[in-house]
PDB file of C-alpha atoms in Angstrom:
ATOM      1  CA  UNK P   1      21.861  35.830 -46.523  1.00 46.00           C
ATOM      2  CA  UNK P   2      22.182  32.008 -46.974  1.00 44.00           C
ATOM      3  CA  UNK P   3      25.413  30.126 -48.317  1.00 47.00           C
ATOM      4  CA  UNK P   4      24.672  27.363 -49.776  1.00 47.00           C
ATOM      5  CA  UNK P   5      25.976  24.889 -47.889  1.00 50.00           C
ATOM      6  CA  UNK P   6      23.567  25.797 -45.287  1.00 58.00           C
ATOM      7  CA  UNK P   7      21.628  22.730 -44.180  1.00 61.00           C
ATOM      8  CA  UNK P   8      17.622  22.862 -42.884  1.00 69.00           C
ATOM      9  CA  UNK P   9      16.474  22.342 -39.590  1.00 80.00           C
ATOM     10  CA  UNK P  10      16.891  19.029 -38.110  1.00 84.00           C
ATOM     11  CA  UNK P  11      12.902  18.427 -37.726  1.00 86.00           C
ATOM     12  CA  UNK P  12      11.582  17.402 -34.849  1.00 85.00           C
ATOM     13  CA  UNK P  13      11.436  13.856 -33.203  1.00 79.00           C
ATOM     14  CA  UNK P  14       8.052  14.576 -33.319  1.00 79.00           C
ATOM     15  CA  UNK P  15       7.471  15.813 -36.299  1.00 84.00           C
ATOM     16  CA  UNK P  16       9.367  12.024 -37.280  1.00 80.00           C
ATOM     17  CA  UNK P  17       8.028   9.853 -35.267  1.00 77.00           C
ATOM     18  CA  UNK P  18       4.378  11.120 -36.257  1.00 78.00           C
ATOM     19  CA  UNK P  19       6.142  11.266 -40.677  1.00 79.00           C
ATOM     20  CA  UNK P  20       6.670   7.129 -39.109  1.00 74.00           C
ATOM     21  CA  UNK P  21       3.581   6.810 -38.349  1.00 69.00           C
ATOM     22  CA  UNK P  22       1.849   7.979 -41.062  1.00 74.00           C
ATOM     23  CA  UNK P  23       0.312  11.147 -38.973  1.00 77.00           C
ATOM     24  CA  UNK P  24       1.332  13.837 -42.215  1.00 80.00           C
ATOM     25  CA  UNK P  25      -0.737  15.537 -44.629  1.00 84.00           C
ATOM     26  CA  UNK P  26       0.728  14.464 -47.458  1.00 82.00           C
ATOM     27  CA  UNK P  27       2.145  18.029 -48.384  1.00 85.00           C
ATOM     28  CA  UNK P  28       4.743  17.982 -44.665  1.00 85.00           C
ATOM     29  CA  UNK P  29       5.230  13.339 -45.943  1.00 81.00           C
ATOM     30  CA  UNK P  30       6.717  14.187 -49.403  1.00 83.00           C
ATOM     31  CA  UNK P  31       8.708  17.682 -47.293  1.00 86.00           C
ATOM     32  CA  UNK P  32       9.986  15.293 -45.101  1.00 82.00           C
ATOM     33  CA  UNK P  33      10.877  12.553 -47.712  1.00 81.00           C
ATOM     34  CA  UNK P  34      12.899  15.153 -50.409  1.00 81.00           C
ATOM     35  CA  UNK P  35      15.064  15.967 -46.948  1.00 85.00           C
ATOM     36  CA  UNK P  36      15.262  12.407 -45.931  1.00 80.00           C
ATOM     37  CA  UNK P  37      17.238  11.269 -49.453  1.00 76.00           C
ATOM     38  CA  UNK P  38      18.887  15.192 -49.285  1.00 81.00           C
ATOM     39  CA  UNK P  39      20.598  14.967 -46.105  1.00 82.00           C
ATOM     40  CA  UNK P  40      22.464  11.168 -44.451  1.00 78.00           C
ATOM     41  CA  UNK P  41      21.903  13.272 -40.743  1.00 81.00           C
ATOM     42  CA  UNK P  42      18.057  13.142 -41.147  1.00 81.00           C
ATOM     43  CA  UNK P  43      17.833   9.428 -42.836  1.00 77.00           C
ATOM     44  CA  UNK P  44      19.248   8.106 -39.851  1.00 75.00           C
ATOM     45  CA  UNK P  45      17.457  10.028 -37.528  1.00 78.00           C
ATOM     46  CA  UNK P  46      14.548   7.963 -39.276  1.00 74.00           C
ATOM     47  CA  UNK P  47      16.067   4.762 -38.794  1.00 68.00           C
ATOM     48  CA  UNK P  48      17.288   5.118 -35.828  1.00 66.00           C
ATOM     49  CA  UNK P  49      13.327   5.836 -34.201  1.00 67.00           C
ATOM     50  CA  UNK P  50      11.619   3.304 -36.778  1.00 61.00           C
ATOM     51  CA  UNK P  51      13.994   0.651 -34.550  1.00 55.00           C
ATOM     52  CA  UNK P  52      12.744   2.009 -31.444  1.00 50.00           C
ATOM     53  CA  UNK P  53       9.524   1.200 -32.905  1.00 45.00           C
ATOM     54  CA  UNK P  54       7.960  -1.717 -29.861  1.00 45.00           C
ATOM     55  CA  UNK P  55       4.696  -3.314 -29.430  1.00 45.00           C
ATOM     56  CA  UNK P  56       3.326  -0.740 -26.852  1.00 46.00           C
ATOM     57  CA  UNK P  57       0.044  -1.962 -27.597  1.00 48.00           C
ATOM     58  CA  UNK P  58      -1.063  -4.537 -25.216  1.00 49.00           C
ATOM     59  CA  UNK P  59       1.335  -3.139 -22.544  1.00 48.00           C
ATOM     60  CA  UNK P  60      -0.187   0.071 -22.222  1.00 50.00           C
ATOM     61  CA  UNK P  61      -3.790   0.049 -23.800  1.00 53.00           C
ATOM     62  CA  UNK P  62      -5.231   0.002 -19.846  1.00 53.00           C
ATOM     63  CA  UNK P  63      -3.352   3.104 -19.572  1.00 52.00           C
ATOM     64  CA  UNK P  64      -4.367   4.461 -22.122  1.00 54.00           C
ATOM     65  CA  UNK P  65      -8.281   3.046 -21.699  1.00 56.00           C
ATOM     66  CA  UNK P  66      -7.619   5.570 -18.730  1.00 53.00           C
ATOM     67  CA  UNK P  67      -6.076   8.598 -19.963  1.00 54.00           C
ATOM     68  CA  UNK P  68      -7.204  11.852 -20.828  1.00 57.00           C
ATOM     69  CA  UNK P  69      -5.972  11.478 -23.802  1.00 56.00           C
ATOM     70  CA  UNK P  70      -8.404  14.414 -25.846  1.00 61.00           C
ATOM     71  CA  UNK P  71      -6.540  16.259 -23.306  1.00 58.00           C
ATOM     72  CA  UNK P  72      -3.632  15.313 -24.526  1.00 55.00           C
ATOM     73  CA  UNK P  73      -3.950  15.782 -28.282  1.00 57.00           C
ATOM     74  CA  UNK P  74      -4.611  19.579 -27.882  1.00 59.00           C
ATOM     75  CA  UNK P  75      -1.280  20.103 -25.378  1.00 57.00           C
ATOM     76  CA  UNK P  76       0.687  18.046 -27.853  1.00 55.00           C
ATOM     77  CA  UNK P  77      -0.793  19.965 -30.846  1.00 58.00           C
ATOM     78  CA  UNK P  78      -2.157  23.385 -29.881  1.00 55.00           C
ATOM     79  CA  UNK P  79      -4.913  23.247 -31.554  1.00 46.00           C
ATOM     80  CA  UNK P  80      -8.637  22.062 -30.576  1.00 44.00           C
ATOM     81  CA  UNK P  81      -9.581  18.573 -30.785  1.00 45.00           C
ATOM     82  CA  UNK P  82     -11.971  16.909 -32.590  1.00 48.00           C
ATOM     83  CA  UNK P  83     -14.661  15.189 -30.720  1.00 51.00           C
ATOM     84  CA  UNK P  84     -13.874  11.221 -30.455  1.00 49.00           C
ATOM     85  CA  UNK P  85     -16.716   9.152 -29.570  1.00 50.00           C
ATOM     86  CA  UNK P  86     -16.240   7.601 -26.204  1.00 49.00           C
ATOM     87  CA  UNK P  87     -15.709   3.902 -27.416  1.00 50.00           C
ATOM     88  CA  UNK P  88     -14.638   4.775 -30.859  1.00 51.00           C
ATOM     89  CA  UNK P  89     -11.261   2.625 -31.833  1.00 48.00           C
ATOM     90  CA  UNK P  90      -8.289   5.459 -32.090  1.00 49.00           C
ATOM     91  CA  UNK P  91      -5.003   3.279 -33.543  1.00 52.00           C
ATOM     92  CA  UNK P  92      -2.299   3.426 -30.694  1.00 49.00           C
ATOM     93  CA  UNK P  93       0.794   4.868 -32.664  1.00 55.00           C
ATOM     94  CA  UNK P  94       3.942   6.348 -30.490  1.00 52.00           C
ATOM     95  CA  UNK P  95       2.946  10.002 -30.044  1.00 54.00           C
ATOM     96  CA  UNK P  96      -0.838   9.285 -28.846  1.00 54.00           C
ATOM     97  CA  UNK P  97       1.212   6.596 -26.041  1.00 53.00           C
ATOM     98  CA  UNK P  98       3.827   9.670 -25.273  1.00 54.00           C
ATOM     99  CA  UNK P  99       1.407  12.023 -24.575  1.00 55.00           C
ATOM    100  CA  UNK P 100      -1.173   9.588 -23.158  1.00 53.00           C
ATOM    101  CA  UNK P 101       1.704   8.818 -20.311  1.00 52.00           C
ATOM    102  CA  UNK P 102       2.372  12.052 -19.651  1.00 53.00           C
ATOM    103  CA  UNK P 103      -1.590  12.672 -19.193  1.00 53.00           C
ATOM    104  CA  UNK P 104      -1.468  10.192 -17.151  1.00 50.00           C
ATOM    105  CA  UNK P 105       1.068  11.769 -14.944  1.00 47.00           C
ATOM    106  CA  UNK P 106      -1.268  14.323 -14.638  1.00 46.00           C
ATOM    107  CA  UNK P 107      -4.058  11.561 -13.403  1.00 46.00           C
ATOM    108  CA  UNK P 108      -1.802  10.035 -11.203  1.00 46.00           C
ATOM    109  CA  UNK P 109      -2.629   6.665 -12.509  1.00 44.00           C
ATOM    110  CA  UNK P 110       1.485   6.512 -14.474  1.00 45.00           C
ATOM    111  CA  UNK P 111       2.083   2.869 -14.736  1.00 46.00           C
ATOM    112  CA  UNK P 112       4.284   1.271 -11.960  1.00 49.00           C
ATOM    113  CA  UNK P 113       6.813  -0.701 -14.942  1.00 45.00           C
ATOM    114  CA  UNK P 114       7.215   3.267 -16.398  1.00 44.00           C
ATOM    115  CA  UNK P 115       7.701   4.070 -12.475  1.00 45.00           C
ATOM    116  CA  UNK P 116      10.894   1.308 -11.872  1.00 48.00           C
ATOM    117  CA  UNK P 117      12.525   2.525 -14.989  1.00 44.00           C
ATOM    118  CA  UNK P 118      12.256   7.001 -13.492  1.00 43.00           C
ATOM    119  CA  UNK P 119      13.572   5.868 -10.307  1.00 44.00           C
ATOM    120  CA  UNK P 120      16.119   3.360 -11.580  1.00 44.00           C
ATOM    121  CA  UNK P 121      17.785   5.391 -13.782  1.00 41.00           C
ATOM    122  CA  UNK P 122      21.273   4.662 -13.206  1.00 40.00           C
ATOM    123  CA  UNK P 123      25.454   3.635 -12.104  1.00 38.00           C
ATOM    124  CA  UNK P 124      24.805   7.321 -11.047  1.00 36.00           C
ATOM    125  CA  UNK P 125      21.445   7.294  -9.918  1.00 38.00           C
ATOM    126  CA  UNK P 126      22.334   5.082  -5.961  1.00 38.00           C
ATOM    127  CA  UNK P 127      20.367   5.805  -3.440  1.00 39.00           C
ATOM    128  CA  UNK P 128      21.479   5.926  -0.051  1.00 40.00           C
ATOM    129  CA  UNK P 129      20.776   3.722   3.191  1.00 41.00           C
ATOM    130  CA  UNK P 130      19.417   5.766   6.210  1.00 41.00           C
ATOM    131  CA  UNK P 131      23.078   6.301   7.496  1.00 40.00           C
ATOM    132  CA  UNK P 132      24.090   7.820   3.779  1.00 39.00           C
ATOM    133  CA  UNK P 133      26.313   5.622   2.629  1.00 40.00           C
ATOM    134  CA  UNK P 134      26.051   3.984  -0.925  1.00 40.00           C
ATOM    135  CA  UNK P 135      24.222   0.706  -0.777  1.00 54.00           C
ATOM    136  CA  UNK P 136      24.677  -0.203  -4.697  1.00 56.00           C
ATOM    137  CA  UNK P 137      23.068  -4.114  -3.229  1.00 67.00           C
ATOM    138  CA  UNK P 138      19.977  -2.846  -2.268  1.00 79.00           C
ATOM    139  CA  UNK P 139      19.138  -0.279  -4.322  1.00 87.00           C
ATOM    140  CA  UNK P 140      16.289  -2.410  -6.142  1.00 93.00           C
ATOM    141  CA  UNK P 141      14.961  -1.089  -2.187  1.00 94.00           C
ATOM    142  CA  UNK P 142      14.730   2.238  -2.985  1.00 91.00           C
ATOM    143  CA  UNK P 143      13.557   2.205  -6.394  1.00 91.00           C
ATOM    144  CA  UNK P 144      10.457  -0.211  -3.858  1.00 93.00           C
ATOM    145  CA  UNK P 145       9.830   2.987  -1.647  1.00 93.00           C
ATOM    146  CA  UNK P 146       9.720   5.453  -4.195  1.00 90.00           C
ATOM    147  CA  UNK P 147       7.067   4.826  -5.688  1.00 84.00           C
ATOM    148  CA  UNK P 148       5.225   2.804  -3.173  1.00 92.00           C
ATOM    149  CA  UNK P 149       4.822   5.669  -0.919  1.00 91.00           C
ATOM    150  CA  UNK P 150       3.185   6.862  -4.354  1.00 90.00           C
ATOM    151  CA  UNK P 151       0.667   4.354  -2.726  1.00 91.00           C
ATOM    152  CA  UNK P 152      -2.270   5.230  -0.830  1.00 92.00           C
ATOM    153  CA  UNK P 153      -5.282   3.161   0.324  1.00 92.00           C
ATOM    154  CA  UNK P 154      -7.087   4.207  -2.139  1.00 91.00           C
ATOM    155  CA  UNK P 155      -4.702   3.334  -4.978  1.00 90.00           C
ATOM    156  CA  UNK P 156      -5.550  -0.645  -3.780  1.00 91.00           C
ATOM    157  CA  UNK P 157      -9.167   0.549  -3.250  1.00 86.00           C
ATOM    158  CA  UNK P 158     -10.802  -2.105  -6.513  1.00 85.00           C
ATOM    159  CA  UNK P 159     -12.592  -5.152  -4.498  1.00 89.00           C
ATOM    160  CA  UNK P 160     -10.286  -8.464  -4.534  1.00 92.00           C
ATOM    161  CA  UNK P 161     -10.010 -10.782  -7.002  1.00 92.00           C
ATOM    162  CA  UNK P 162     -10.956 -14.418  -6.528  1.00 94.00           C
ATOM    163  CA  UNK P 163      -9.152 -17.561  -6.329  1.00 95.00           C
ATOM    164  CA  UNK P 164      -8.804 -18.877  -9.853  1.00 94.00           C
ATOM    165  CA  UNK P 165      -7.891 -14.588 -11.304  1.00 94.00           C
ATOM    166  CA  UNK P 166      -5.173 -14.159  -7.830  1.00 95.00           C
ATOM    167  CA  UNK P 167      -4.090 -17.690  -9.524  1.00 95.00           C
ATOM    168  CA  UNK P 168      -3.873 -16.183 -13.164  1.00 94.00           C
ATOM    169  CA  UNK P 169      -2.074 -13.314 -12.584  1.00 94.00           C
ATOM    170  CA  UNK P 170       0.641 -15.066 -10.180  1.00 95.00           C
ATOM    171  CA  UNK P 171       1.017 -17.391 -12.655  1.00 94.00           C
ATOM    172  CA  UNK P 172       2.014 -14.618 -15.228  1.00 93.00           C
ATOM    173  CA  UNK P 173       5.061 -14.400 -12.697  1.00 94.00           C
ATOM    174  CA  UNK P 174       6.030 -17.456 -12.792  1.00 94.00           C
ATOM    175  CA  UNK P 175       8.159 -18.398 -15.626  1.00 92.00           C
ATOM    176  CA  UNK P 176       9.912 -14.850 -15.499  1.00 94.00           C
ATOM    177  CA  UNK P 177      11.255 -15.849 -11.999  1.00 95.00           C
ATOM    178  CA  UNK P 178      11.383 -19.571 -12.480  1.00 94.00           C
ATOM    179  CA  UNK P 179       8.983 -20.313  -9.210  1.00 95.00           C
ATOM    180  CA  UNK P 180       5.666 -21.738  -8.577  1.00 95.00           C
ATOM    181  CA  UNK P 181       3.807 -19.034  -6.623  1.00 96.00           C
ATOM    182  CA  UNK P 182       0.383 -19.520  -5.635  1.00 96.00           C
ATOM    183  CA  UNK P 183      -2.572 -17.617  -3.761  1.00 97.00           C
ATOM    184  CA  UNK P 184      -2.073 -19.771  -0.450  1.00 97.00           C
ATOM    185  CA  UNK P 185       2.151 -18.792  -0.666  1.00 96.00           C
ATOM    186  CA  UNK P 186       2.347 -15.701  -1.452  1.00 97.00           C
ATOM    187  CA  UNK P 187      -0.385 -14.779   1.850  1.00 97.00           C
ATOM    188  CA  UNK P 188       0.072 -12.118   4.118  1.00 97.00           C
ATOM    189  CA  UNK P 189      -1.734 -12.193   7.587  1.00 95.00           C
ATOM    190  CA  UNK P 190      -4.346  -9.143   7.969  1.00 95.00           C
ATOM    191  CA  UNK P 191      -4.125  -8.604   4.088  1.00 96.00           C
ATOM    192  CA  UNK P 192      -5.692  -7.946   1.127  1.00 96.00           C
ATOM    193  CA  UNK P 193      -4.486  -9.294  -2.289  1.00 97.00           C
ATOM    194  CA  UNK P 194      -5.109  -6.709  -5.032  1.00 96.00           C
ATOM    195  CA  UNK P 195      -2.900  -7.043  -8.010  1.00 95.00           C
ATOM    196  CA  UNK P 196       0.417  -8.850  -9.334  1.00 95.00           C
ATOM    197  CA  UNK P 197       1.945  -8.068 -12.083  1.00 93.00           C
ATOM    198  CA  UNK P 198       5.806  -8.393 -13.386  1.00 92.00           C
ATOM    199  CA  UNK P 199       8.570  -5.037 -13.828  1.00 92.00           C
ATOM    200  CA  UNK P 200      12.134  -4.739 -14.114  1.00 89.00           C
ATOM    201  CA  UNK P 201      14.960  -3.379 -13.037  1.00 90.00           C
ATOM    202  CA  UNK P 202      18.005  -3.158 -14.158  1.00 87.00           C
ATOM    203  CA  UNK P 203      16.500  -6.135 -16.918  1.00 88.00           C
ATOM    204  CA  UNK P 204      16.112  -8.694 -14.307  1.00 92.00           C
ATOM    205  CA  UNK P 205      11.820  -9.586 -13.572  1.00 93.00           C
ATOM    206  CA  UNK P 206      10.778  -7.657 -10.360  1.00 94.00           C
ATOM    207  CA  UNK P 207       7.810  -9.177  -9.643  1.00 96.00           C
ATOM    208  CA  UNK P 208       5.002  -7.088  -7.463  1.00 96.00           C
ATOM    209  CA  UNK P 209       2.085  -8.223  -5.242  1.00 97.00           C
ATOM    210  CA  UNK P 210       0.040  -5.405  -4.013  1.00 97.00           C
ATOM    211  CA  UNK P 211      -2.019  -6.366  -0.730  1.00 97.00           C
ATOM    212  CA  UNK P 212      -3.847  -3.520   1.309  1.00 96.00           C
ATOM    213  CA  UNK P 213      -3.665  -3.650   5.069  1.00 95.00           C
ATOM    214  CA  UNK P 214      -6.562  -2.149   6.826  1.00 92.00           C
ATOM    215  CA  UNK P 215      -4.531  -0.454   9.424  1.00 91.00           C
ATOM    216  CA  UNK P 216      -1.554   1.033   8.236  1.00 94.00           C
ATOM    217  CA  UNK P 217      -2.594   0.653   3.778  1.00 95.00           C
ATOM    218  CA  UNK P 218      -0.673  -0.990   0.819  1.00 96.00           C
ATOM    219  CA  UNK P 219       1.724  -3.616   1.281  1.00 97.00           C
ATOM    220  CA  UNK P 220       3.812  -5.081  -1.378  1.00 97.00           C
ATOM    221  CA  UNK P 221       5.847  -8.202  -1.983  1.00 98.00           C
ATOM    222  CA  UNK P 222       8.530  -7.707  -4.650  1.00 97.00           C
ATOM    223  CA  UNK P 223      11.214 -10.343  -6.155  1.00 97.00           C
ATOM    224  CA  UNK P 224      13.849  -9.982  -7.775  1.00 96.00           C
ATOM    225  CA  UNK P 225      15.063 -13.343 -10.152  1.00 95.00           C
ATOM    226  CA  UNK P 226      18.903 -12.275  -8.489  1.00 93.00           C
ATOM    227  CA  UNK P 227      21.690 -15.256  -7.208  1.00 91.00           C
ATOM    228  CA  UNK P 228      23.409 -13.920  -3.788  1.00 89.00           C
ATOM    229  CA  UNK P 229      24.411 -15.568  -0.694  1.00 91.00           C
ATOM    230  CA  UNK P 230      21.495 -16.639   1.845  1.00 94.00           C
ATOM    231  CA  UNK P 231      20.170 -14.252   4.447  1.00 94.00           C
ATOM    232  CA  UNK P 232      17.444 -14.414   6.643  1.00 95.00           C
ATOM    233  CA  UNK P 233      15.155 -11.277   7.146  1.00 96.00           C
ATOM    234  CA  UNK P 234      16.100  -8.585   7.905  1.00 96.00           C
ATOM    235  CA  UNK P 235      14.755  -4.898   8.137  1.00 95.00           C
ATOM    236  CA  UNK P 236      15.704  -1.320   7.258  1.00 96.00           C
ATOM    237  CA  UNK P 237      13.754   1.556   6.760  1.00 94.00           C
ATOM    238  CA  UNK P 238      13.234   4.018   3.327  1.00 92.00           C
ATOM    239  CA  UNK P 239      11.284   6.860   2.638  1.00 88.00           C
ATOM    240  CA  UNK P 240       9.295   5.992   6.341  1.00 91.00           C
ATOM    241  CA  UNK P 241       7.956   2.606   4.987  1.00 96.00           C
ATOM    242  CA  UNK P 242       9.725  -0.494   6.786  1.00 96.00           C
ATOM    243  CA  UNK P 243      11.382  -3.227   5.371  1.00 97.00           C
ATOM    244  CA  UNK P 244      12.070  -6.698   5.334  1.00 97.00           C
ATOM    245  CA  UNK P 245      14.450  -8.271   2.804  1.00 97.00           C
ATOM    246  CA  UNK P 246      15.773 -11.238   2.408  1.00 97.00           C
ATOM    247  CA  UNK P 247      17.896 -13.884   0.231  1.00 95.00           C
ATOM    248  CA  UNK P 248      17.731 -17.075  -1.357  1.00 94.00           C
ATOM    249  CA  UNK P 249      20.368 -18.631  -3.765  1.00 95.00           C
ATOM    250  CA  UNK P 250      18.295 -17.202  -7.074  1.00 95.00           C
ATOM    251  CA  UNK P 251      16.074 -14.232  -5.221  1.00 96.00           C
ATOM    252  CA  UNK P 252      16.030 -11.311  -3.420  1.00 96.00           C
ATOM    253  CA  UNK P 253      12.886 -10.482  -2.091  1.00 97.00           C
ATOM    254  CA  UNK P 254      11.309  -7.868   0.732  1.00 97.00           C
ATOM    255  CA  UNK P 255       8.188  -6.804   2.299  1.00 98.00           C
ATOM    256  CA  UNK P 256       7.361  -3.451   2.550  1.00 98.00           C
ATOM    257  CA  UNK P 257       4.155  -1.096   4.264  1.00 97.00           C
ATOM    258  CA  UNK P 258       3.840   1.358   7.039  1.00 96.00           C
ATOM    259  CA  UNK P 259       3.796  -1.409   9.473  1.00 95.00           C
ATOM    260  CA  UNK P 260       5.650  -1.669  12.991  1.00 95.00           C
ATOM    261  CA  UNK P 261       9.321  -3.584  12.241  1.00 95.00           C
ATOM    262  CA  UNK P 262       8.325  -6.245  14.481  1.00 95.00           C
ATOM    263  CA  UNK P 263       4.978  -6.607  12.884  1.00 96.00           C
ATOM    264  CA  UNK P 264       6.455  -7.199   9.197  1.00 96.00           C
ATOM    265  CA  UNK P 265       8.574  -9.562  10.182  1.00 96.00           C
ATOM    266  CA  UNK P 266       7.461 -11.479  11.127  1.00 96.00           C
ATOM    267  CA  UNK P 267       4.554 -11.406   8.368  1.00 97.00           C
ATOM    268  CA  UNK P 268       7.988 -11.939   6.530  1.00 97.00           C
ATOM    269  CA  UNK P 269       9.154 -14.720   8.181  1.00 97.00           C
ATOM    270  CA  UNK P 270       5.801 -16.435   7.179  1.00 97.00           C
ATOM    271  CA  UNK P 271       5.823 -16.009   3.237  1.00 97.00           C
ATOM    272  CA  UNK P 272       9.053 -17.043   3.119  1.00 96.00           C
ATOM    273  CA  UNK P 273       8.322 -19.936   4.901  1.00 95.00           C
ATOM    274  CA  UNK P 274       5.975 -20.971   3.146  1.00 95.00           C
ATOM    275  CA  UNK P 275       8.290 -19.542  -0.281  1.00 93.00           C
ATOM    276  CA  UNK P 276      11.472 -21.191   0.311  1.00 85.00           C
ATOM    277  CA  UNK P 277      13.438 -18.720  -0.598  1.00 87.00           C
TER     278      UNK P 277
END
């Protein structure tokens, strides 16, 4: 028996997101419009989801280009998806974005920015040093070590970009970091430059420059724009990875890889001297 005070169930966020993105059939959309007008809680949820709209397209288009979106759509809708031409332009919506991310996790192509956010989950998620003690100041080292632990030679198997391409990638890091990085300044002896990108850690700009060392595999130079006490190069181990790290007045930096600690530290000292941070 239904009482006069019984409320209709709250629509799922997937339904409401599809409503916001204009993906619903007209009849379904009309029902939700009526519910929004009658139920303040539903209206508030729609407003919240609408405010969550961000310029995802530019940031995540490379991810969507490689994600198995047709499989994803079948997973989301539970029905067979119509065939899509390989060169078709499909509008980016939040359902497609989040589904592409989920599919990309299975395909092993999750973007690094997302990994940083997934691994850096807040104050209750401090990582520990190898001796088990909490290390809040160096928490970002653990975040970097976690996603670098997923890298393989194949991850960085693309050819080394040319000098102009390297310069262009590094230029995108200079403004948020307030630095003047060049291919020469970030060169790591014996390793080949692969990619430079800007990430975010705890709302601070975090640059990642990746390399492929023919002996040990992936390496990364990471620079965090954060003020602190100036310290020389020190060593630690995280997840089987060697880390050589140091602090400047306005930046913290580290070099991470599977090289022996003394070799990695020597490379880090050379980079630190050229960067002057």
